[in-house]
PDB file of C-alpha atoms in Angstrom:
ATOM      1  CA  MET A 598       0.004  -0.015  -0.028  1.00 48.00           C
ATOM      2  CA  SER A 599       1.280   3.420  -0.916  1.00 49.00           C
ATOM      3  CA  PRO A 600       2.781   5.361   1.959  1.00 53.00           C
ATOM      4  CA  GLU A 601       1.353   8.520   0.335  1.00 67.00           C
ATOM      5  CA  LEU A 602      -2.121   7.554   1.531  1.00 78.00           C
ATOM      6  CA  PRO A 603      -3.371   9.258   4.718  1.00 92.00           C
ATOM      7  CA  LEU A 604      -2.102   7.394   7.751  1.00 93.00           C
ATOM      8  CA  GLY A 605      -5.647   6.802   9.030  1.00 94.00           C
ATOM      9  CA  ASP A 606      -6.539   4.930   5.861  1.00 95.00           C
ATOM     10  CA  VAL A 607      -3.368   2.838   6.133  1.00 94.00           C
ATOM     11  CA  VAL A 608      -4.178   1.990   9.771  1.00 96.00           C
ATOM     12  CA  ALA A 609      -7.711   0.923   8.754  1.00 96.00           C
ATOM     13  CA  ALA A 610      -6.182  -1.282   6.069  1.00 95.00           C
ATOM     14  CA  ALA A 611      -3.746  -2.838   8.593  1.00 95.00           C
ATOM     15  CA  LEU A 612      -6.661  -3.647  10.875  1.00 96.00           C
ATOM     16  CA  ARG A 613      -8.528  -5.288   8.011  1.00 95.00           C
ATOM     17  CA  HIS A 614      -5.385  -7.358   7.326  1.00 93.00           C
ATOM     18  CA  TRP A 615      -5.158  -8.597  10.922  1.00 95.00           C
ATOM     19  CA  HIS A 616      -5.861 -12.205  10.010  1.00 93.00           C
ATOM     20  CA  ARG A 617      -4.304 -12.042   6.514  1.00 88.00           C
ATOM     21  CA  PRO A 618      -0.582 -12.703   7.121  1.00 83.00           C
ATOM     22  CA  GLY A 619       1.743 -12.106   4.201  1.00 75.00           C
ATOM     23  CA  PRO A 620       5.258 -10.992   3.332  1.00 70.00           C
ATOM     24  CA  ASP A 621       4.280  -7.355   3.703  1.00 76.00           C
ATOM     25  CA  SER A 622       1.827  -5.141   5.578  1.00 85.00           C
ATOM     26  CA  PRO A 623       0.122  -1.776   4.903  1.00 91.00           C
ATOM     27  CA  LEU A 624       2.213  -0.240   7.728  1.00 93.00           C
ATOM     28  CA  ALA A 625       5.574  -1.987   6.778  1.00 89.00           C
ATOM     29  CA  HIS A 626       7.025   1.296   5.480  1.00 88.00           C
ATOM     30  CA  LEU A 627       6.915   3.049   8.906  1.00 92.00           C
ATOM     31  CA  PHE A 628      10.196   3.481  10.853  1.00 91.00           C
ATOM     32  CA  VAL A 629       8.538   2.107  14.005  1.00 93.00           C
ATOM     33  CA  ILE A 630       7.805  -1.166  12.146  1.00 92.00           C
ATOM     34  CA  ARG A 631      11.025  -1.491  10.210  1.00 87.00           C
ATOM     35  CA  SER A 632      12.953  -1.356  13.488  1.00 82.00           C
ATOM     36  CA  ARG A 633      11.009  -4.333  14.790  1.00 86.00           C
ATOM     37  CA  VAL A 634      11.275  -6.601  11.746  1.00 84.00           C
ATOM     38  CA  GLY A 635      13.955  -9.291  11.597  1.00 77.00           C
ATOM     39  CA  ASN A 636      15.149 -12.338  13.571  1.00 75.00           C
ATOM     40  CA  GLY A 637      11.946 -14.221  12.564  1.00 81.00           C
ATOM     41  CA  VAL A 638       9.569 -11.291  13.168  1.00 88.00           C
ATOM     42  CA  THR A 639       7.609 -10.494  10.012  1.00 90.00           C
ATOM     43  CA  ALA A 640       6.194  -7.081   9.094  1.00 90.00           C
ATOM     44  CA  HIS A 641       2.653  -8.487   9.642  1.00 93.00           C
ATOM     45  CA  ARG A 642       3.485  -9.778  13.112  1.00 93.00           C
ATOM     46  CA  ALA A 643       5.305  -6.514  14.091  1.00 94.00           C
ATOM     47  CA  VAL A 644       2.256  -4.404  12.918  1.00 95.00           C
ATOM     48  CA  ASN A 645      -0.226  -6.558  14.861  1.00 95.00           C
ATOM     49  CA  GLN A 646       1.883  -6.446  18.026  1.00 95.00           C
ATOM     50  CA  LEU A 647       2.284  -2.685  17.861  1.00 96.00           C
ATOM     51  CA  LEU A 648      -1.397  -2.188  17.239  1.00 96.00           C
ATOM     52  CA  LEU A 649      -2.204  -4.402  20.294  1.00 96.00           C
ATOM     53  CA  ASN A 650       0.146  -2.283  22.342  1.00 96.00           C
ATOM     54  CA  LEU A 651      -1.530   0.930  21.200  1.00 97.00           C
ATOM     55  CA  LEU A 652      -4.980  -0.553  21.872  1.00 96.00           C
ATOM     56  CA  GLY A 653      -3.798  -1.230  25.388  1.00 96.00           C
ATOM     57  CA  ARG A 654      -2.890   2.477  25.714  1.00 95.00           C
ATOM     58  CA  MET A 655      -6.129   3.554  24.077  1.00 95.00           C
ATOM     59  CA  ALA A 656      -8.099   1.576  26.664  1.00 95.00           C
ATOM     60  CA  ASN A 657      -7.194   4.106  29.331  1.00 93.00           C
ATOM     61  CA  GLN A 658      -8.801   6.893  27.310  1.00 93.00           C
ATOM     62  CA  GLN A 659     -11.701   5.194  25.470  1.00 95.00           C
ATOM     63  CA  PRO A 660     -12.375   1.645  26.750  1.00 96.00           C
ATOM     64  CA  GLN A 661     -15.537   1.173  24.613  1.00 95.00           C
ATOM     65  CA  TRP A 662     -13.778   2.229  21.450  1.00 96.00           C
ATOM     66  CA  THR A 663     -10.947  -0.157  22.289  1.00 96.00           C
ATOM     67  CA  ASP A 664     -13.427  -3.010  22.823  1.00 95.00           C
ATOM     68  CA  LEU A 665     -15.098  -2.153  19.524  1.00 96.00           C
ATOM     69  CA  LEU A 666     -11.867  -2.468  17.549  1.00 97.00           C
ATOM     70  CA  ARG A 667     -10.711  -5.573  19.345  1.00 96.00           C
ATOM     71  CA  LEU A 668     -14.009  -7.364  18.822  1.00 96.00           C
ATOM     72  CA  HIS A 669     -14.285  -6.353  15.140  1.00 97.00           C
ATOM     73  CA  PHE A 670     -10.716  -6.783  13.891  1.00 97.00           C
ATOM     74  CA  VAL A 671      -8.999  -9.125  16.392  1.00 96.00           C
ATOM     75  CA  GLU A 672     -11.900 -11.347  17.252  1.00 95.00           C
ATOM     76  CA  GLY A 673     -13.511 -10.991  13.836  1.00 95.00           C
ATOM     77  CA  LEU A 674     -17.056 -10.427  15.043  1.00 96.00           C
ATOM     78  CA  ALA A 675     -19.612  -8.810  12.745  1.00 96.00           C
ATOM     79  CA  ALA A 676     -20.655  -5.110  13.186  1.00 96.00           C
ATOM     80  CA  ARG A 677     -24.259  -6.042  14.090  1.00 95.00           C
ATOM     81  CA  THR A 678     -23.089  -8.539  16.792  1.00 96.00           C
ATOM     82  CA  ILE A 679     -20.783  -6.015  18.331  1.00 96.00           C
ATOM     83  CA  ALA A 680     -23.389  -3.232  18.264  1.00 95.00           C
ATOM     84  CA  GLN A 681     -25.793  -5.503  20.130  1.00 95.00           C
ATOM     85  CA  HIS A 682     -23.042  -6.426  22.625  1.00 92.00           C
ATOM     86  CA  LEU A 683     -22.218  -2.807  23.305  1.00 92.00           C
ATOM     87  CA  HIS A 684     -25.909  -1.831  23.323  1.00 93.00           C
ATOM     88  CA  ILE A 685     -25.616   0.672  20.479  1.00 94.00           C
ATOM     89  CA  GLY A 686     -27.085   0.976  17.034  1.00 95.00           C
ATOM     90  CA  GLU A 687     -25.173   0.022  13.961  1.00 94.00           C
ATOM     91  CA  ALA A 688     -24.853   3.622  12.809  1.00 96.00           C
ATOM     92  CA  THR A 689     -23.381   4.479  16.203  1.00 96.00           C
ATOM     93  CA  PHE A 690     -20.997   1.466  15.821  1.00 96.00           C
ATOM     94  CA  TYR A 691     -19.597   2.904  12.540  1.00 96.00           C
ATOM     95  CA  ARG A 692     -19.283   6.412  13.922  1.00 96.00           C
ATOM     96  CA  GLN A 693     -17.435   5.113  16.931  1.00 97.00           C
ATOM     97  CA  GLN A 694     -15.243   2.843  14.808  1.00 97.00           C
ATOM     98  CA  LYS A 695     -14.196   5.858  12.677  1.00 97.00           C
ATOM     99  CA  ALA A 696     -13.405   7.870  15.787  1.00 97.00           C
ATOM    100  CA  ALA A 697     -11.543   4.932  17.347  1.00 97.00           C
ATOM    101  CA  ILE A 698      -9.362   4.476  14.271  1.00 97.00           C
ATOM    102  CA  GLY A 699      -8.648   8.202  14.358  1.00 97.00           C
ATOM    103  CA  LEU A 700      -7.460   7.994  17.965  1.00 97.00           C
ATOM    104  CA  LEU A 701      -5.375   4.863  17.164  1.00 97.00           C
ATOM    105  CA  THR A 702      -3.830   6.722  14.258  1.00 97.00           C
ATOM    106  CA  ASP A 703      -2.814   9.673  16.509  1.00 97.00           C
ATOM    107  CA  LEU A 704      -1.160   7.259  18.946  1.00 97.00           C
ATOM    108  CA  LEU A 705       0.673   5.556  16.066  1.00 97.00           C
ATOM    109  CA  ALA A 706       1.771   8.874  14.651  1.00 96.00           C
ATOM    110  CA  ASP A 707       3.357   9.723  18.024  1.00 96.00           C
ATOM    111  CA  GLU A 708       5.201   6.403  18.000  1.00 95.00           C
ATOM    112  CA  GLU A 709       6.385   6.946  14.432  1.00 96.00           C
ATOM    113  CA  GLN A 710       7.683  10.440  15.150  1.00 95.00           C
ATOM    114  CA  GLN A 711       9.728   9.094  18.116  1.00 95.00           C
ATOM    115  CA  ALA A 712      11.074   6.233  15.972  1.00 93.00           C
ATOM    116  CA  SER A 713      11.948   8.665  13.261  1.00 94.00           C
ATOM    117  CA  ASN A 714      13.756  10.984  15.723  1.00 95.00           C
ATOM    118  CA  ASP A 715      15.619   8.022  17.270  1.00 93.00           C
ATOM    119  CA  ARG A 716      16.759   6.843  13.894  1.00 92.00           C
ATOM    120  CA  PHE A 717      17.883  10.299  12.813  1.00 93.00           C
ATOM    121  CA  ASP A 718      19.798  10.793  16.040  1.00 94.00           C
ATOM    122  CA  ALA A 719      21.532   7.436  15.629  1.00 91.00           C
ATOM    123  CA  VAL A 720      22.606   8.301  12.071  1.00 92.00           C
ATOM    124  CA  VAL A 721      23.803  11.741  13.024  1.00 91.00           C
ATOM    125  CA  ALA A 722      25.859  10.339  15.904  1.00 89.00           C
ATOM    126  CA  ARG A 723      28.061   8.660  13.310  1.00 86.00           C
ATOM    127  CA  LEU A 724      28.792  11.856  11.502  1.00 88.00           C
ATOM    128  CA  GLU A 725      31.220  14.629  12.313  1.00 83.00           C
ATOM    129  CA  LEU A 726      29.828  18.078  13.293  1.00 81.00           C
ATOM    130  CA  PRO A 727      28.979  19.911  10.120  1.00 79.00           C
ATOM    131  CA  THR A 728      31.700  22.176   8.794  1.00 74.00           C
ATOM    132  CA  TYR A 729      28.983  24.502   7.493  1.00 75.00           C
ATOM    133  CA  GLU A 730      26.276  26.723   8.997  1.00 76.00           C
ATOM    134  CA  ARG A 731      24.178  26.849   5.840  1.00 83.00           C
ATOM    135  CA  LEU A 732      24.531  25.338   2.386  1.00 87.00           C
ATOM    136  CA  PHE A 733      23.733  27.085  -0.889  1.00 87.00           C
ATOM    137  CA  GLY A 734      22.825  25.562  -4.208  1.00 87.00           C
ATOM    138  CA  VAL A 735      22.649  21.972  -2.971  1.00 90.00           C
ATOM    139  CA  ASP A 736      18.883  21.154  -3.052  1.00 92.00           C
ATOM    140  CA  GLY A 737      18.879  20.283  -6.743  1.00 93.00           C
ATOM    141  CA  HIS A 738      21.881  18.058  -6.331  1.00 95.00           C
ATOM    142  CA  ILE A 739      20.386  16.236  -3.336  1.00 96.00           C
ATOM    143  CA  ASP A 740      17.156  15.678  -5.154  1.00 96.00           C
ATOM    144  CA  ARG A 741      18.964  14.207  -8.252  1.00 96.00           C
ATOM    145  CA  LEU A 742      21.282  12.023  -6.138  1.00 97.00           C
ATOM    146  CA  LEU A 743      18.415  10.674  -4.014  1.00 97.00           C
ATOM    147  CA  GLY A 744      16.718   9.831  -7.332  1.00 96.00           C
ATOM    148  CA  LEU A 745      19.761   7.788  -8.231  1.00 95.00           C
ATOM    149  CA  LEU A 746      20.312   6.191  -4.827  1.00 97.00           C
ATOM    150  CA  GLU A 747      16.775   5.501  -3.560  1.00 96.00           C
ATOM    151  CA  THR A 748      15.994   2.883  -6.224  1.00 95.00           C
ATOM    152  CA  ASP A 749      16.222  -0.927  -6.457  1.00 94.00           C
ATOM    153  CA  THR A 750      18.371  -0.668  -9.551  1.00 95.00           C
ATOM    154  CA  SER A 751      21.857   0.535 -10.516  1.00 93.00           C
ATOM    155  CA  PRO A 752      23.948   2.582 -10.076  1.00 95.00           C
ATOM    156  CA  TRP A 753      25.317   0.913  -6.985  1.00 96.00           C
ATOM    157  CA  LEU A 754      28.330   3.149  -6.636  1.00 95.00           C
ATOM    158  CA  VAL A 755      27.987   6.900  -7.166  1.00 96.00           C
ATOM    159  CA  LEU A 756      31.134   9.045  -7.180  1.00 94.00           C
ATOM    160  CA  LEU A 757      30.842  12.712  -6.231  1.00 95.00           C
ATOM    161  CA  GLU A 758      33.828  14.385  -7.982  1.00 93.00           C
ATOM    162  CA  GLY A 759      35.032  17.971  -7.889  1.00 90.00           C
ATOM    163  CA  ILE A 760      37.920  20.166  -6.978  1.00 88.00           C
ATOM    164  CA  GLY A 761      39.117  20.487  -3.388  1.00 85.00           C
ATOM    165  CA  GLY A 762      36.873  22.675  -1.286  1.00 84.00           C
ATOM    166  CA  ILE A 763      33.868  22.658  -3.688  1.00 87.00           C
ATOM    167  CA  GLY A 764      31.742  20.992  -1.035  1.00 89.00           C
ATOM    168  CA  LYS A 765      31.744  17.241  -1.775  1.00 92.00           C
ATOM    169  CA  THR A 766      31.773  16.196   1.863  1.00 92.00           C
ATOM    170  CA  ALA A 767      29.248  18.859   2.860  1.00 92.00           C
ATOM    171  CA  LEU A 768      26.887  17.653   0.055  1.00 94.00           C
ATOM    172  CA  ALA A 769      27.325  14.003   1.103  1.00 95.00           C
ATOM    173  CA  ASP A 770      26.675  14.997   4.788  1.00 95.00           C
ATOM    174  CA  ALA A 771      23.470  16.917   3.834  1.00 94.00           C
ATOM    175  CA  LEU A 772      22.276  14.104   1.685  1.00 96.00           C
ATOM    176  CA  ILE A 773      22.606  11.431   4.308  1.00 95.00           C
ATOM    177  CA  ARG A 774      20.875  13.615   6.876  1.00 94.00           C
ATOM    178  CA  ARG A 775      17.939  14.084   4.509  1.00 95.00           C
ATOM    179  CA  SER A 776      17.828  10.444   3.607  1.00 96.00           C
ATOM    180  CA  ALA A 777      17.785   9.447   7.290  1.00 94.00           C
ATOM    181  CA  ARG A 778      14.333  11.092   7.469  1.00 93.00           C
ATOM    182  CA  ARG A 779      13.109   8.994   4.552  1.00 92.00           C
ATOM    183  CA  PRO A 780      12.103   5.294   4.601  1.00 88.00           C
ATOM    184  CA  PHE A 781      14.057   3.850   1.724  1.00 92.00           C
ATOM    185  CA  PHE A 782      17.296   2.831   3.369  1.00 94.00           C
ATOM    186  CA  HIS A 783      17.325   0.615   6.426  1.00 90.00           C
ATOM    187  CA  GLY A 784      20.704   1.806   7.733  1.00 92.00           C
ATOM    188  CA  PHE A 785      23.648   4.135   7.075  1.00 95.00           C
ATOM    189  CA  ALA A 786      27.353   4.238   7.618  1.00 95.00           C
ATOM    190  CA  TRP A 787      30.084   6.801   7.033  1.00 94.00           C
ATOM    191  CA  SER A 788      33.779   6.112   6.421  1.00 92.00           C
ATOM    192  CA  THR A 789      36.517   8.539   5.570  1.00 88.00           C
ATOM    193  CA  ALA A 790      40.073   8.556   4.212  1.00 80.00           C
ATOM    194  CA  ARG A 791      40.482  12.308   4.977  1.00 66.00           C
ATOM    195  CA  GLN A 792      43.953  13.449   5.819  1.00 56.00           C
ATOM    196  CA  GLN A 793      42.917  16.978   6.749  1.00 51.00           C
ATOM    197  CA  ARG A 794      39.684  18.480   8.080  1.00 50.00           C
ATOM    198  CA  LEU A 795      38.480  22.022   7.424  1.00 48.00           C
ATOM    199  CA  GLN A 796      36.867  23.426  10.576  1.00 48.00           C
ATOM    200  CA  ILE A 797      33.939  25.805  10.519  1.00 47.00           C
ATOM    201  CA  ASP A 798      36.330  28.644  11.570  1.00 50.00           C
ATOM    202  CA  GLY A 799      38.534  28.014   8.512  1.00 50.00           C
ATOM    203  CA  ALA A 800      41.325  26.213  10.294  1.00 50.00           C
ATOM    204  CA  ILE A 801      42.731  23.085   8.635  1.00 47.00           C
ATOM    205  CA  VAL A 802      43.381  20.239  11.144  1.00 51.00           C
ATOM    206  CA  PRO A 803      45.303  17.061  10.328  1.00 51.00           C
ATOM    207  CA  VAL A 804      43.509  13.753  10.817  1.00 50.00           C
ATOM    208  CA  THR A 805      45.486  10.870  12.138  1.00 45.00           C
ATOM    209  CA  ASN A 806      45.094   7.192  11.017  1.00 45.00           C
ATOM    210  CA  SER A 807      43.852   8.389   7.573  1.00 46.00           C
ATOM    211  CA  VAL A 808      44.918   5.477   5.431  1.00 58.00           C
ATOM    212  CA  LEU A 809      41.698   3.690   4.246  1.00 80.00           C
ATOM    213  CA  THR A 810      42.748   0.208   3.346  1.00 87.00           C
ATOM    214  CA  PRO A 811      40.101  -2.474   2.562  1.00 89.00           C
ATOM    215  CA  ASP A 812      40.600  -3.905   6.061  1.00 88.00           C
ATOM    216  CA  ALA A 813      40.260  -0.487   7.626  1.00 88.00           C
ATOM    217  CA  LEU A 814      37.064   0.146   5.674  1.00 90.00           C
ATOM    218  CA  LEU A 815      35.550  -3.151   6.799  1.00 90.00           C
ATOM    219  CA  VAL A 816      36.417  -2.391  10.427  1.00 88.00           C
ATOM    220  CA  GLN A 817      34.711   1.015  10.167  1.00 89.00           C
ATOM    221  CA  LEU A 818      31.607  -0.492   8.622  1.00 91.00           C
ATOM    222  CA  ALA A 819      31.516  -3.428  11.046  1.00 90.00           C
ATOM    223  CA  ASP A 820      31.690  -0.982  14.025  1.00 89.00           C
ATOM    224  CA  GLN A 821      28.622   0.799  12.664  1.00 90.00           C
ATOM    225  CA  ILE A 822      26.584  -2.095  11.188  1.00 89.00           C
ATOM    226  CA  LEU A 823      27.513  -5.273  13.034  1.00 85.00           C
ATOM    227  CA  ASP A 824      27.559  -4.099  16.646  1.00 71.00           C
ATOM    228  CA  GLY A 825      31.031  -5.411  17.492  1.00 58.00           C
ATOM    229  CA  ALA A 826      30.853  -8.737  15.652  1.00 56.00           C
ATOM    230  CA  ARG A 827      34.132  -7.886  13.948  1.00 55.00           C
ATOM    231  CA  LEU A 828      36.042  -8.796  17.150  1.00 60.00           C
ATOM    232  CA  ALA A 829      35.674 -12.566  16.597  1.00 61.00           C
ATOM    233  CA  VAL A 830      35.831 -12.996  12.796  1.00 74.00           C
ATOM    234  CA  THR A 831      38.296 -12.853   9.921  1.00 83.00           C
ATOM    235  CA  MET A 832      38.103 -10.217   7.259  1.00 85.00           C
ATOM    236  CA  GLU A 833      36.529 -12.645   4.808  1.00 88.00           C
ATOM    237  CA  GLN A 834      33.916 -13.553   7.390  1.00 88.00           C
ATOM    238  CA  MET A 835      33.346  -9.849   8.070  1.00 89.00           C
ATOM    239  CA  ILE A 836      32.640  -9.299   4.379  1.00 92.00           C
ATOM    240  CA  GLN A 837      30.078 -12.136   4.440  1.00 92.00           C
ATOM    241  CA  LEU A 838      28.425 -10.717   7.569  1.00 91.00           C
ATOM    242  CA  LEU A 839      28.219  -7.250   6.031  1.00 94.00           C
ATOM    243  CA  ARG A 840      27.048  -8.675   2.783  1.00 94.00           C
ATOM    244  CA  GLY A 841      24.295 -10.486   4.604  1.00 92.00           C
ATOM    245  CA  GLN A 842      23.129  -7.283   6.234  1.00 91.00           C
ATOM    246  CA  PHE A 843      23.371  -5.244   3.019  1.00 95.00           C
ATOM    247  CA  GLU A 844      21.465  -7.894   0.953  1.00 93.00           C
ATOM    248  CA  GLN A 845      18.701  -8.355   3.433  1.00 87.00           C
ATOM    249  CA  ARG A 846      17.845  -4.594   3.711  1.00 88.00           C
ATOM    250  CA  PRO A 847      19.430  -1.831   1.617  1.00 94.00           C
ATOM    251  CA  HIS A 848      21.898   0.510   3.325  1.00 96.00           C
ATOM    252  CA  LEU A 849      23.568   3.740   2.190  1.00 97.00           C
ATOM    253  CA  ILE A 850      27.273   3.959   2.884  1.00 96.00           C
ATOM    254  CA  VAL A 851      29.377   7.077   2.364  1.00 96.00           C
ATOM    255  CA  VAL A 852      33.154   6.660   1.716  1.00 93.00           C
ATOM    256  CA  ASP A 853      34.577  10.163   1.894  1.00 92.00           C
ATOM    257  CA  ASN A 854      37.762  11.746   0.634  1.00 86.00           C
ATOM    258  CA  LEU A 855      39.217   9.128  -1.672  1.00 84.00           C
ATOM    259  CA  GLU A 856      41.703  11.619  -3.111  1.00 74.00           C
ATOM    260  CA  THR A 857      43.912   9.459  -5.392  1.00 69.00           C
ATOM    261  CA  LEU A 858      43.283   6.808  -7.998  1.00 69.00           C
ATOM    262  CA  VAL A 859      44.985   4.310  -5.754  1.00 71.00           C
ATOM    263  CA  ASP A 860      42.591   5.153  -2.924  1.00 74.00           C
ATOM    264  CA  VAL A 861      39.627   4.248  -5.132  1.00 77.00           C
ATOM    265  CA  THR A 862      40.934   1.259  -7.084  1.00 79.00           C
ATOM    266  CA  ILE A 863      42.279  -0.510  -3.976  1.00 84.00           C
ATOM    267  CA  LEU A 864      38.797  -0.439  -2.474  1.00 88.00           C
ATOM    268  CA  LEU A 865      36.843  -1.392  -5.574  1.00 88.00           C
ATOM    269  CA  PRO A 866      37.053  -5.225  -5.095  1.00 90.00           C
ATOM    270  CA  VAL A 867      35.532  -4.818  -1.631  1.00 92.00           C
ATOM    271  CA  LEU A 868      32.941  -2.324  -2.719  1.00 93.00           C
ATOM    272  CA  ARG A 869      31.849  -4.622  -5.586  1.00 92.00           C
ATOM    273  CA  GLN A 870      31.235  -7.404  -3.115  1.00 93.00           C
ATOM    274  CA  LEU A 871      29.164  -5.263  -0.740  1.00 95.00           C
ATOM    275  CA  ALA A 872      27.130  -3.186  -3.229  1.00 95.00           C
ATOM    276  CA  ASN A 873      23.751  -4.261  -4.702  1.00 95.00           C
ATOM    277  CA  PRO A 874      21.178  -3.801  -3.393  1.00 95.00           C
ATOM    278  CA  SER A 875      22.954  -1.412  -0.958  1.00 97.00           C
ATOM    279  CA  LYS A 876      24.405   1.777  -2.352  1.00 97.00           C
ATOM    280  CA  PHE A 877      27.787   3.513  -1.919  1.00 97.00           C
ATOM    281  CA  LEU A 878      28.352   7.229  -2.265  1.00 97.00           C
ATOM    282  CA  LEU A 879      32.074   8.029  -2.761  1.00 94.00           C
ATOM    283  CA  THR A 880      33.701  11.499  -2.747  1.00 93.00           C
ATOM    284  CA  SER A 881      36.913  12.282  -4.603  1.00 90.00           C
ATOM    285  CA  ARG A 882      38.814  14.980  -6.538  1.00 87.00           C
ATOM    286  CA  ILE A 883      39.415  12.514  -9.329  1.00 81.00           C
ATOM    287  CA  GLY A 884      37.045  11.060 -11.887  1.00 77.00           C
ATOM    288  CA  LEU A 885      36.693   7.412 -12.897  1.00 73.00           C
ATOM    289  CA  HIS A 886      34.818   7.683 -16.141  1.00 71.00           C
ATOM    290  CA  ASP A 887      36.337   4.477 -17.483  1.00 72.00           C
ATOM    291  CA  GLU A 888      35.028   2.383 -14.639  1.00 75.00           C
ATOM    292  CA  SER A 889      31.639   1.077 -15.679  1.00 77.00           C
ATOM    293  CA  PHE A 890      30.669   0.049 -12.132  1.00 85.00           C
ATOM    294  CA  ILE A 891      30.839   3.636 -10.853  1.00 91.00           C
ATOM    295  CA  TYR A 892      28.412   6.428 -11.827  1.00 94.00           C
ATOM    296  CA  PRO A 893      30.303   9.776 -11.868  1.00 93.00           C
ATOM    297  CA  TYR A 894      28.483  12.833 -10.653  1.00 95.00           C
ATOM    298  CA  ALA A 895      30.536  15.984 -11.213  1.00 92.00           C
ATOM    299  CA  ILE A 896      29.793  18.901  -8.871  1.00 91.00           C
ATOM    300  CA  PRO A 897      29.809  22.203 -10.790  1.00 88.00           C
ATOM    301  CA  PRO A 898      30.739  25.618  -9.295  1.00 86.00           C
ATOM    302  CA  LEU A 899      27.903  27.487  -7.633  1.00 85.00           C
ATOM    303  CA  ALA A 900      25.489  29.334  -9.879  1.00 87.00           C
ATOM    304  CA  ARG A 901      25.716  33.165  -9.761  1.00 91.00           C
ATOM    305  CA  ASP A 902      22.702  33.685  -7.503  1.00 90.00           C
ATOM    306  CA  ASP A 903      23.794  30.975  -5.100  1.00 85.00           C
ATOM    307  CA  ALA A 904      27.346  32.335  -5.017  1.00 85.00           C
ATOM    308  CA  THR A 905      26.008  35.810  -4.303  1.00 88.00           C
ATOM    309  CA  ALA A 906      23.806  34.533  -1.547  1.00 86.00           C
ATOM    310  CA  LEU A 907      26.739  32.645   0.045  1.00 85.00           C
ATOM    311  CA  VAL A 908      28.960  35.814  -0.004  1.00 88.00           C
ATOM    312  CA  ARG A 909      26.229  37.934   1.518  1.00 89.00           C
ATOM    313  CA  HIS A 910      25.583  35.276   4.185  1.00 85.00           C
ATOM    314  CA  GLU A 911      29.226  35.169   5.109  1.00 84.00           C
ATOM    315  CA  ALA A 912      29.568  38.969   5.082  1.00 87.00           C
ATOM    316  CA  THR A 913      26.655  39.207   7.483  1.00 86.00           C
ATOM    317  CA  ALA A 914      27.998  36.495   9.758  1.00 84.00           C
ATOM    318  CA  ARG A 915      31.436  38.200   9.816  1.00 85.00           C
ATOM    319  CA  ASN A 916      30.074  41.729  10.178  1.00 86.00           C
ATOM    320  CA  LEU A 917      31.425  43.014   6.900  1.00 85.00           C
ATOM    321  CA  PRO A 918      28.702  45.397   5.783  1.00 81.00           C
ATOM    322  CA  LEU A 919      30.674  46.986   2.985  1.00 79.00           C
ATOM    323  CA  LEU A 920      31.080  43.570   1.319  1.00 72.00           C
TER     324      LEU A 920
END
């Protein structure tokens, strides 16, 4: 069922599917459900359990509405039978059912908002503090890149290429933050080969341990994806574990600051094993237009209006009224 439908309609559909288990569920796209699926728990089972929990909460506010939904959808009783049991007319039954689904939807929306916030916070915790206060001219790039990445088809590796300082890392950071609010990817990871870091005050700070070998990349990904499982396995086993996670549910992984051809080519064998259906977003100053497995995305200079807006923003922030 399309997630674009009003949530109340989707909740009603999920209630109607209570006794119709299948590989999916009308509410399977919600963050609060996706976080509960796995280890033998299907989306249908996760939805039913969550709805039962919400009905338990709803009983404290509207016990009769709760009984009505339980009897109709969980017990499978007919509307007329329930109306007689509750000593109400059938017209009243349907009015109360509509109101009850509305209240259940409100409770579910609260759960979903909390799940969305928790997911976003978990993703952002893996990122460095932004080196920017505000970005200019990136919305079109983010929309186009999400159109490439949030699909079940290739490209599996997208390379952001551009001169140093043009904003490749900032664009990747903004993209992953936006995608974390969207339901397509199950999880995210961020790895970097950066040798220097530009701070928000303009200072350039060296970064230690910057060599990103295949083993180092796997360790970084395992720390973020496998919850410490890397401690007891070989690198080949780690690839298989990561591959299992990435195949089961798509992830988005950023590999930042691959500044030389060697940096990229040395990682390609590992990236090929881990990509599809998960996606990798790489950033580099170099282009790899001869590599068919990589989709190159060149970042152009800012358009005039965006450049002017950036200069004015910086002039205001630095109290340079003449500029």
